[in-house]
Amino acid sequence: MKTLKKFFSSFFIFLALLIVLAYAFHYEHLFNAIRLTYLKGETSATIDDGVDFPSRNIDNKTPQPWQKDSLYNKTILPKNIVENLKTTHSASFLVIKKGKLLHEEYFGEYNAKSKTNSFSMAKAFTVMLMGAAIKDKLIQSENELYSDFFPQFENDELGKSLTLRDLATMEAGYYWDENYKNPFLQNPRIYYGKNMAEALLYPKFEAKPGTRFEYQSGATQLLGFAIRKAVKVPLSFYASEKFWKPLGMESSAYWNTDEPGMEKTFCCINAIARDYAKLGQLLLQQGNWNGKQIIDSSYVKKMITPTQLSGGIYGMGIWVNQDAPYPYYHFWGFTSQLIIVIPEKNMVIVRTGKFNHEAKDEKGRSAQAAFLAENSVKTFAN
């Protein structure tokens, strides 16, 4: 009995020490991470965990449902696409052609009303928000210095040259390790932590901005802070006024925030698949929707034009594949959240789901996007 008491006493002392150390070294996010993953039977973030975080609504106004093509859901998917969608644990698969809904399918417990986590597809949308702010003359241009928004960056030898474009193109040179599996690194800290400003809003660079390409969630979150300061309202409100309402989104969405209320611009918009498709369609239409220019066409061109430093695979928030039989560009989020735009075929493809073992091609792009783009063209192009 004494041995058992001694064991429990030692265990609780050890546990208390771990908690003290976690808070002392700013790893308190680990407790939230454990609660929202392992204690729920998951091993990482999922498309359904948006309900577990603080959030703000992105309100819609007058829904404008997609017009259905005369061949809506009349094409039987080939075996290779069916098997792919099932083995990758897809939640939705949509094909828009010539501005009409051609194919729509949901899997498992998911349906047309399911709001799922965008993950990093939000990076492209954040760049779209910057385009709206530039059009509204709230931001001078994508080349504006970051120090114009946060003066502390002016005092850093590398940080003083940082521009908003550097952040959008992933050429920030910021000190960041884009690792989703190590719970002690920055991605889990800003995803599960309480205050992103404390983790990010200080100059910490390892390369001069504009000299190298390195995909960093921290870069887009820094961009989000600047846009928020420029528009002077929460980004969810700005997103509602500039996109959700003008595009006639069928449903409101919600954007996860940290505890102070800052939107997680590196991820975490929760929306329905049909509304994700409208974001792709807007870019396909060079920023124009029903005759209204939401963002300038010249800005859209900058978004989808790959940079030299990226090796031709990334523009501003957008992944680009000009090597494909039919070139395309796409939004891309964790576990293969995809909005794929194929201009030559006037097509937009949306795929959401839980693909924990997604592969990349030799240039670091989504292999799943390449598969769906090529095979969707073969199936639906005629």
Short mmCIF file of C-alpha atoms in Angstrom, two decimals:
data_model
loop_
_atom_site.label_atom_id
_atom_site.label_comp_id
_atom_site.label_asym_id
_atom_site.label_seq_id
_atom_site.Cartn_x
_atom_site.Cartn_y
_atom_site.Cartn_z
CA MET A 1 0.00 0.00 0.00
CA LYS A 2 2.83 2.37 0.90
CA THR A 3 4.55 1.51 -2.38
CA LEU A 4 1.37 2.38 -4.32
CA LYS A 5 0.98 5.70 -2.49
CA LYS A 6 4.61 6.49 -3.16
CA PHE A 7 4.12 5.73 -6.86
CA PHE A 8 1.09 8.02 -7.18
CA SER A 9 2.80 10.74 -5.19
CA SER A 10 5.84 10.61 -7.49
CA PHE A 11 3.60 10.51 -10.58
CA PHE A 12 1.67 13.63 -9.60
CA ILE A 13 4.86 15.48 -8.71
CA PHE A 14 6.27 14.56 -12.11
CA LEU A 15 3.03 15.66 -13.81
CA ALA A 16 3.03 18.95 -11.95
CA LEU A 17 6.64 19.53 -12.98
CA LEU A 18 5.76 18.90 -16.64
CA ILE A 19 2.92 21.42 -16.46
CA VAL A 20 5.17 24.04 -14.86
CA LEU A 21 7.85 23.49 -17.51
CA ALA A 22 5.29 23.63 -20.32
CA TYR A 23 4.08 27.05 -19.20
CA ALA A 24 7.58 28.28 -18.41
CA PHE A 25 8.79 27.52 -21.95
CA HIS A 26 5.53 28.56 -23.66
CA TYR A 27 4.43 25.06 -24.65
CA GLU A 28 1.03 25.26 -22.98
CA HIS A 29 -0.58 24.71 -26.39
CA LEU A 30 0.36 21.04 -25.98
CA PHE A 31 -2.48 20.50 -23.52
CA ASN A 32 -5.01 21.85 -26.00
CA ALA A 33 -3.46 19.77 -28.77
CA ILE A 34 -3.75 16.57 -26.75
CA ARG A 35 -7.34 17.37 -25.75
CA LEU A 36 -8.41 18.03 -29.35
CA THR A 37 -6.60 15.11 -30.97
CA TYR A 38 -5.66 12.03 -28.95
CA LEU A 39 -8.47 12.40 -26.42
CA LYS A 40 -10.90 12.49 -29.36
CA GLY A 41 -9.37 9.46 -31.05
CA GLU A 42 -7.48 11.49 -33.67
CA THR A 43 -3.76 11.78 -34.35
CA SER A 44 -3.79 15.26 -35.90
CA ALA A 45 -6.03 18.15 -36.90
CA THR A 46 -9.09 17.18 -38.97
CA ILE A 47 -11.59 18.89 -41.26
CA ASP A 48 -14.19 18.66 -38.48
CA ASP A 49 -12.35 20.34 -35.60
CA GLY A 50 -13.34 23.91 -36.45
CA VAL A 51 -16.13 23.67 -33.88
CA ASP A 52 -13.52 23.21 -31.15
CA PHE A 53 -11.94 26.66 -31.56
CA PRO A 54 -13.15 30.24 -31.13
CA SER A 55 -14.51 31.65 -34.38
CA ARG A 56 -16.30 34.48 -36.14
CA ASN A 57 -19.00 34.11 -38.76
CA ILE A 58 -18.45 35.07 -42.38
CA ASP A 59 -22.04 36.00 -43.11
CA ASN A 60 -23.71 35.58 -46.47
CA LYS A 61 -26.79 37.56 -47.53
CA THR A 62 -28.82 36.50 -50.56
CA PRO A 63 -27.86 32.95 -51.63
CA GLN A 64 -27.31 32.42 -55.33
CA PRO A 65 -27.23 28.63 -55.79
CA TRP A 66 -25.17 27.18 -58.60
CA GLN A 67 -27.10 26.70 -61.82
CA LYS A 68 -27.02 22.99 -62.63
CA ASP A 69 -25.76 21.80 -65.99
CA SER A 70 -28.19 19.82 -68.15
CA LEU A 71 -25.88 16.83 -67.58
CA TYR A 72 -25.75 17.33 -63.79
CA ASN A 73 -24.71 14.05 -62.15
CA LYS A 74 -25.46 12.07 -65.32
CA THR A 75 -21.84 11.12 -65.94
CA ILE A 76 -20.73 7.93 -64.22
CA LEU A 77 -17.32 8.42 -62.66
CA PRO A 78 -14.64 6.06 -63.98
CA LYS A 79 -13.32 3.39 -61.67
CA ASN A 80 -9.96 5.10 -61.04
CA ILE A 81 -11.60 8.30 -59.76
CA VAL A 82 -14.11 6.36 -57.62
CA GLU A 83 -11.35 4.31 -56.03
CA ASN A 84 -9.20 7.39 -55.49
CA LEU A 85 -11.98 9.34 -53.78
CA LYS A 86 -12.76 6.41 -51.50
CA THR A 87 -9.19 5.48 -50.57
CA THR A 88 -8.32 9.11 -49.84
CA HIS A 89 -11.31 9.40 -47.47
CA SER A 90 -12.95 12.18 -49.44
CA ALA A 91 -15.83 14.20 -48.04
CA SER A 92 -16.87 15.95 -51.25
CA PHE A 93 -16.09 16.05 -54.96
CA LEU A 94 -17.52 18.79 -57.19
CA VAL A 95 -16.97 19.73 -60.81
CA ILE A 96 -18.00 23.12 -62.21
CA LYS A 97 -17.87 23.56 -65.98
CA LYS A 98 -18.60 26.79 -67.84
CA GLY A 99 -19.99 28.26 -64.66
CA LYS A 100 -22.50 25.46 -64.02
CA LEU A 101 -22.53 22.64 -61.49
CA LEU A 102 -21.84 19.49 -63.51
CA HIS A 103 -21.05 16.88 -60.87
CA GLU A 104 -21.55 16.80 -57.10
CA GLU A 105 -20.93 13.93 -54.74
CA TYR A 106 -20.54 13.53 -50.98
CA PHE A 107 -19.24 10.65 -48.94
CA GLY A 108 -19.90 9.12 -45.53
CA GLU A 109 -21.52 11.51 -43.07
CA TYR A 110 -20.87 14.57 -45.26
CA ASN A 111 -23.44 16.37 -47.40
CA ALA A 112 -24.00 19.66 -49.23
CA LYS A 113 -24.47 21.48 -45.92
CA SER A 114 -21.30 20.19 -44.25
CA LYS A 115 -18.84 22.94 -43.31
CA THR A 116 -15.29 21.60 -43.30
CA ASN A 117 -11.91 23.14 -42.50
CA SER A 118 -10.14 24.72 -45.44
CA PHE A 119 -6.75 24.37 -43.76
CA SER A 120 -4.19 26.12 -46.00
CA MET A 121 -6.64 26.90 -48.77
CA ALA A 122 -7.22 29.94 -46.53
CA LYS A 123 -3.76 31.19 -47.53
CA ALA A 124 -4.98 31.88 -51.07
CA PHE A 125 -8.13 33.50 -49.71
CA THR A 126 -6.04 35.74 -47.45
CA VAL A 127 -4.15 36.93 -50.54
CA MET A 128 -7.53 37.58 -52.17
CA LEU A 129 -8.46 39.72 -49.15
CA MET A 130 -5.29 41.72 -49.73
CA GLY A 131 -6.41 42.24 -53.33
CA ALA A 132 -9.75 43.60 -52.11
CA ALA A 133 -7.97 45.91 -49.65
CA ILE A 134 -5.71 47.22 -52.44
CA LYS A 135 -8.77 47.83 -54.62
CA ASP A 136 -10.33 49.73 -51.69
CA LYS A 137 -7.09 51.74 -51.38
CA LEU A 138 -6.63 50.59 -47.80
CA ILE A 139 -3.28 49.05 -48.80
CA GLN A 140 -1.04 50.85 -51.31
CA SER A 141 0.04 47.70 -53.15
CA GLU A 142 1.43 44.25 -52.48
CA ASN A 143 4.87 45.87 -52.48
CA GLU A 144 4.15 47.95 -49.40
CA LEU A 145 6.66 47.46 -46.57
CA TYR A 146 5.58 45.39 -43.59
CA SER A 147 7.15 47.96 -41.30
CA ASP A 148 4.48 50.43 -42.44
CA PHE A 149 2.08 48.31 -40.40
CA PHE A 150 4.38 47.12 -37.63
CA PRO A 151 7.27 49.58 -37.03
CA GLN A 152 9.28 47.09 -34.96
CA PHE A 153 10.28 45.41 -38.23
CA GLU A 154 12.01 48.64 -39.33
CA ASN A 155 14.67 48.07 -36.69
CA ASP A 156 15.65 44.62 -37.97
CA GLU A 157 18.42 44.47 -40.57
CA LEU A 158 16.59 41.80 -42.59
CA GLY A 159 13.02 42.55 -41.58
CA LYS A 160 13.11 46.19 -42.66
CA SER A 161 12.94 45.18 -46.35
CA LEU A 162 10.03 42.72 -45.89
CA THR A 163 7.05 43.46 -48.17
CA LEU A 164 3.52 42.10 -48.24
CA ARG A 165 4.36 40.42 -51.53
CA ASP A 166 7.27 38.59 -49.87
CA LEU A 167 4.75 37.11 -47.44
CA ALA A 168 2.22 36.22 -50.14
CA THR A 169 4.82 34.51 -52.37
CA MET A 170 6.47 32.62 -49.49
CA GLU A 171 9.71 34.54 -49.92
CA ALA A 172 9.72 36.10 -46.45
CA GLY A 173 12.95 34.60 -45.14
CA TYR A 174 11.26 34.38 -41.73
CA TYR A 175 12.57 31.92 -39.16
CA TRP A 176 10.05 29.09 -39.45
CA ASP A 177 9.97 25.30 -39.61
CA GLU A 178 6.88 24.13 -41.54
CA ASN A 179 6.46 20.92 -39.59
CA TYR A 180 3.01 19.59 -38.69
CA LYS A 181 4.14 16.51 -36.77
CA ASN A 182 6.51 17.98 -34.18
CA PRO A 183 4.23 19.41 -31.45
CA PHE A 184 7.00 21.67 -30.13
CA LEU A 185 7.38 23.67 -33.36
CA GLN A 186 5.57 26.78 -34.62
CA ASN A 187 2.70 25.29 -36.64
CA PRO A 188 1.10 23.42 -33.72
CA ARG A 189 1.79 26.40 -31.49
CA ILE A 190 -0.25 28.85 -33.58
CA TYR A 191 -2.90 26.24 -34.44
CA TYR A 192 -3.57 25.11 -30.86
CA GLY A 193 -2.19 28.11 -28.96
CA LYS A 194 -4.06 31.05 -27.47
CA ASN A 195 -2.27 34.11 -28.85
CA MET A 196 -0.68 34.22 -32.31
CA ALA A 197 0.64 37.76 -31.95
CA GLU A 198 2.87 36.67 -29.09
CA ALA A 199 4.28 33.92 -31.29
CA LEU A 200 4.77 35.95 -34.45
CA LEU A 201 4.83 39.73 -34.24
CA TYR A 202 8.52 40.20 -33.66
CA PRO A 203 11.32 40.24 -36.27
CA LYS A 204 13.03 36.88 -36.53
CA PHE A 205 14.65 36.21 -39.89
CA GLU A 206 17.20 33.80 -41.29
CA ALA A 207 17.38 35.15 -44.85
CA LYS A 208 16.82 38.43 -46.62
CA PRO A 209 13.20 38.70 -47.80
CA GLY A 210 12.76 38.18 -51.52
CA THR A 211 15.83 35.96 -51.94
CA ARG A 212 14.45 32.43 -51.46
CA PHE A 213 11.21 30.46 -51.61
CA GLU A 214 10.13 28.58 -48.48
CA TYR A 215 6.53 27.65 -47.75
CA GLN A 216 5.65 29.01 -44.31
CA SER A 217 2.33 29.20 -42.51
CA GLY A 218 3.81 31.95 -40.37
CA ALA A 219 4.25 34.14 -43.44
CA THR A 220 0.53 34.11 -44.25
CA GLN A 221 -0.37 34.76 -40.64
CA LEU A 222 1.92 37.80 -40.63
CA LEU A 223 0.17 38.93 -43.82
CA GLY A 224 -3.17 38.52 -42.07
CA PHE A 225 -2.08 40.79 -39.23
CA ALA A 226 -1.18 43.53 -41.74
CA ILE A 227 -4.47 43.24 -43.64
CA ARG A 228 -6.40 43.34 -40.37
CA LYS A 229 -4.62 46.54 -39.39
CA ALA A 230 -5.31 48.07 -42.80
CA VAL A 231 -9.04 47.31 -43.01
CA LYS A 232 -9.69 48.18 -39.34
CA VAL A 233 -12.37 45.49 -38.90
CA PRO A 234 -12.12 41.76 -38.18
CA LEU A 235 -11.17 39.87 -41.32
CA SER A 236 -14.32 37.73 -41.09
CA PHE A 237 -16.42 40.90 -41.45
CA TYR A 238 -14.31 42.12 -44.36
CA ALA A 239 -14.53 38.68 -46.02
CA SER A 240 -18.32 38.80 -45.67
CA GLU A 241 -18.65 42.23 -47.29
CA LYS A 242 -16.10 41.69 -50.05
CA PHE A 243 -16.70 38.04 -50.98
CA TRP A 244 -19.41 36.07 -49.20
CA LYS A 245 -22.20 38.56 -49.89
CA PRO A 246 -21.22 39.68 -53.44
CA LEU A 247 -20.67 36.08 -54.57
CA GLY A 248 -24.05 34.99 -53.23
CA MET A 249 -22.54 32.24 -51.13
CA GLU A 250 -25.14 29.61 -50.32
CA SER A 251 -24.21 29.45 -46.65
CA SER A 252 -22.43 31.49 -44.04
CA ALA A 253 -19.00 30.21 -43.07
CA TYR A 254 -16.94 30.68 -39.94
CA TRP A 255 -13.27 31.46 -39.46
CA ASN A 256 -11.38 30.14 -36.46
CA THR A 257 -9.53 32.69 -34.33
CA ASP A 258 -7.14 32.72 -31.42
CA GLU A 259 -8.43 33.87 -28.02
CA PRO A 260 -7.88 37.61 -28.67
CA GLY A 261 -10.01 37.21 -31.80
CA MET A 262 -7.45 37.26 -34.62
CA GLU A 263 -8.40 35.07 -37.57
CA LYS A 264 -6.05 32.19 -38.35
CA THR A 265 -5.21 33.35 -41.85
CA PHE A 266 -2.82 30.47 -42.42
CA CYS A 267 -5.81 28.10 -42.22
CA CYS A 268 -9.21 27.42 -40.77
CA ILE A 269 -12.09 28.81 -42.80
CA ASN A 270 -15.00 26.41 -42.38
CA ALA A 271 -17.35 26.45 -45.37
CA ILE A 272 -19.43 24.22 -47.63
CA ALA A 273 -17.93 22.72 -50.78
CA ARG A 274 -20.23 24.66 -53.13
CA ASP A 275 -18.96 27.95 -51.71
CA TYR A 276 -15.33 26.88 -51.96
CA ALA A 277 -16.03 26.30 -55.66
CA LYS A 278 -17.11 29.94 -56.05
CA LEU A 279 -13.68 31.13 -54.89
CA GLY A 280 -12.10 29.14 -57.70
CA GLN A 281 -14.68 30.37 -60.18
CA LEU A 282 -13.96 33.99 -59.18
CA LEU A 283 -10.29 33.56 -60.07
CA LEU A 284 -11.23 31.78 -63.30
CA GLN A 285 -13.31 34.86 -64.17
CA GLN A 286 -10.33 37.17 -63.46
CA GLY A 287 -11.94 38.54 -60.30
CA ASN A 288 -15.26 39.46 -61.92
CA TRP A 289 -18.63 38.26 -60.63
CA ASN A 290 -21.90 39.11 -62.35
CA GLY A 291 -20.32 42.19 -63.93
CA LYS A 292 -18.77 43.46 -60.70
CA GLN A 293 -14.98 43.50 -60.36
CA ILE A 294 -14.38 42.04 -56.89
CA ILE A 295 -10.60 42.13 -57.22
CA ASP A 296 -8.65 43.57 -60.14
CA SER A 297 -7.87 41.21 -63.01
CA SER A 298 -4.24 42.38 -62.95
CA TYR A 299 -4.03 41.27 -59.32
CA VAL A 300 -5.51 37.86 -60.12
CA LYS A 301 -2.84 37.47 -62.80
CA LYS A 302 -0.16 38.13 -60.20
CA MET A 303 -1.70 35.51 -57.92
CA ILE A 304 -1.65 32.75 -60.54
CA THR A 305 1.70 33.60 -62.16
CA PRO A 306 4.43 31.43 -60.64
CA THR A 307 7.53 33.12 -59.28
CA GLN A 308 11.04 32.39 -60.44
CA LEU A 309 12.27 31.67 -56.91
CA SER A 310 9.60 29.00 -56.42
CA GLY A 311 10.85 27.17 -59.48
CA GLY A 312 7.61 27.92 -61.28
CA ILE A 313 5.24 26.22 -58.81
CA TYR A 314 3.85 29.04 -56.62
CA GLY A 315 2.43 32.49 -57.24
CA MET A 316 0.80 34.60 -54.53
CA GLY A 317 -0.98 32.13 -52.26
CA ILE A 318 -1.66 29.82 -55.22
CA TRP A 319 0.04 26.63 -56.37
CA VAL A 320 0.65 26.38 -60.13
CA ASN A 321 1.20 23.43 -62.46
CA GLN A 322 2.13 24.53 -65.96
CA ASP A 323 3.66 21.12 -66.71
CA ALA A 324 0.30 19.31 -66.82
CA PRO A 325 -1.36 18.30 -70.11
CA TYR A 326 -3.88 21.04 -69.32
CA PRO A 327 -2.17 23.61 -67.06
CA TYR A 328 -4.01 24.44 -63.86
CA TYR A 329 -3.59 26.25 -60.56
CA HIS A 330 -5.00 25.40 -57.17
CA PHE A 331 -5.69 26.21 -53.55
CA TRP A 332 -4.17 23.46 -51.38
CA GLY A 333 -4.77 22.61 -47.74
CA PHE A 334 -3.66 19.93 -45.27
CA THR A 335 -5.12 16.45 -45.93
CA SER A 336 -5.74 17.46 -49.55
CA GLN A 337 -8.32 20.20 -49.39
CA LEU A 338 -8.31 21.34 -53.02
CA ILE A 339 -9.86 23.95 -55.29
CA ILE A 340 -8.45 23.29 -58.77
CA VAL A 341 -8.91 25.71 -61.68
CA ILE A 342 -8.30 24.53 -65.26
CA PRO A 343 -8.67 27.65 -67.44
CA GLU A 344 -8.36 25.93 -70.82
CA LYS A 345 -11.32 23.68 -70.01
CA ASN A 346 -13.30 26.34 -68.10
CA MET A 347 -13.44 23.97 -65.13
CA VAL A 348 -13.26 24.23 -61.36
CA ILE A 349 -12.85 21.12 -59.20
CA VAL A 350 -13.31 20.91 -55.43
CA ARG A 351 -12.20 18.02 -53.29
CA THR A 352 -12.38 17.99 -49.47
CA GLY A 353 -11.63 15.17 -47.07
CA LYS A 354 -9.12 13.40 -44.84
CA PHE A 355 -6.11 12.20 -46.81
CA ASN A 356 -3.40 11.75 -44.18
CA HIS A 357 -0.86 10.25 -46.59
CA GLU A 358 -1.01 12.68 -49.48
CA ALA A 359 1.95 12.62 -51.85
CA LYS A 360 3.84 15.38 -53.64
CA ASP A 361 5.25 15.41 -57.13
CA GLU A 362 8.95 15.92 -57.87
CA LYS A 363 8.53 19.70 -57.59
CA GLY A 364 6.66 19.61 -54.29
CA ARG A 365 3.12 20.10 -55.61
CA SER A 366 0.02 18.07 -54.74
CA ALA A 367 -0.01 14.73 -56.55
CA GLN A 368 -3.70 14.41 -55.69
CA ALA A 369 -4.43 17.68 -57.50
CA ALA A 370 -2.60 16.41 -60.57
CA PHE A 371 -4.57 13.15 -60.56
CA LEU A 372 -7.95 14.85 -60.18
CA ALA A 373 -7.18 17.55 -62.75
CA GLU A 374 -6.04 15.12 -65.45
CA ASN A 375 -8.77 12.55 -64.91
CA SER A 376 -11.57 15.07 -64.49
CA VAL A 377 -10.66 16.60 -67.85
CA LYS A 378 -10.77 13.12 -69.42
CA THR A 379 -14.16 12.45 -67.83
CA PHE A 380 -15.95 15.80 -68.17
CA ALA A 381 -14.19 17.80 -70.91
CA ASN A 382 -16.54 16.83 -73.76
#
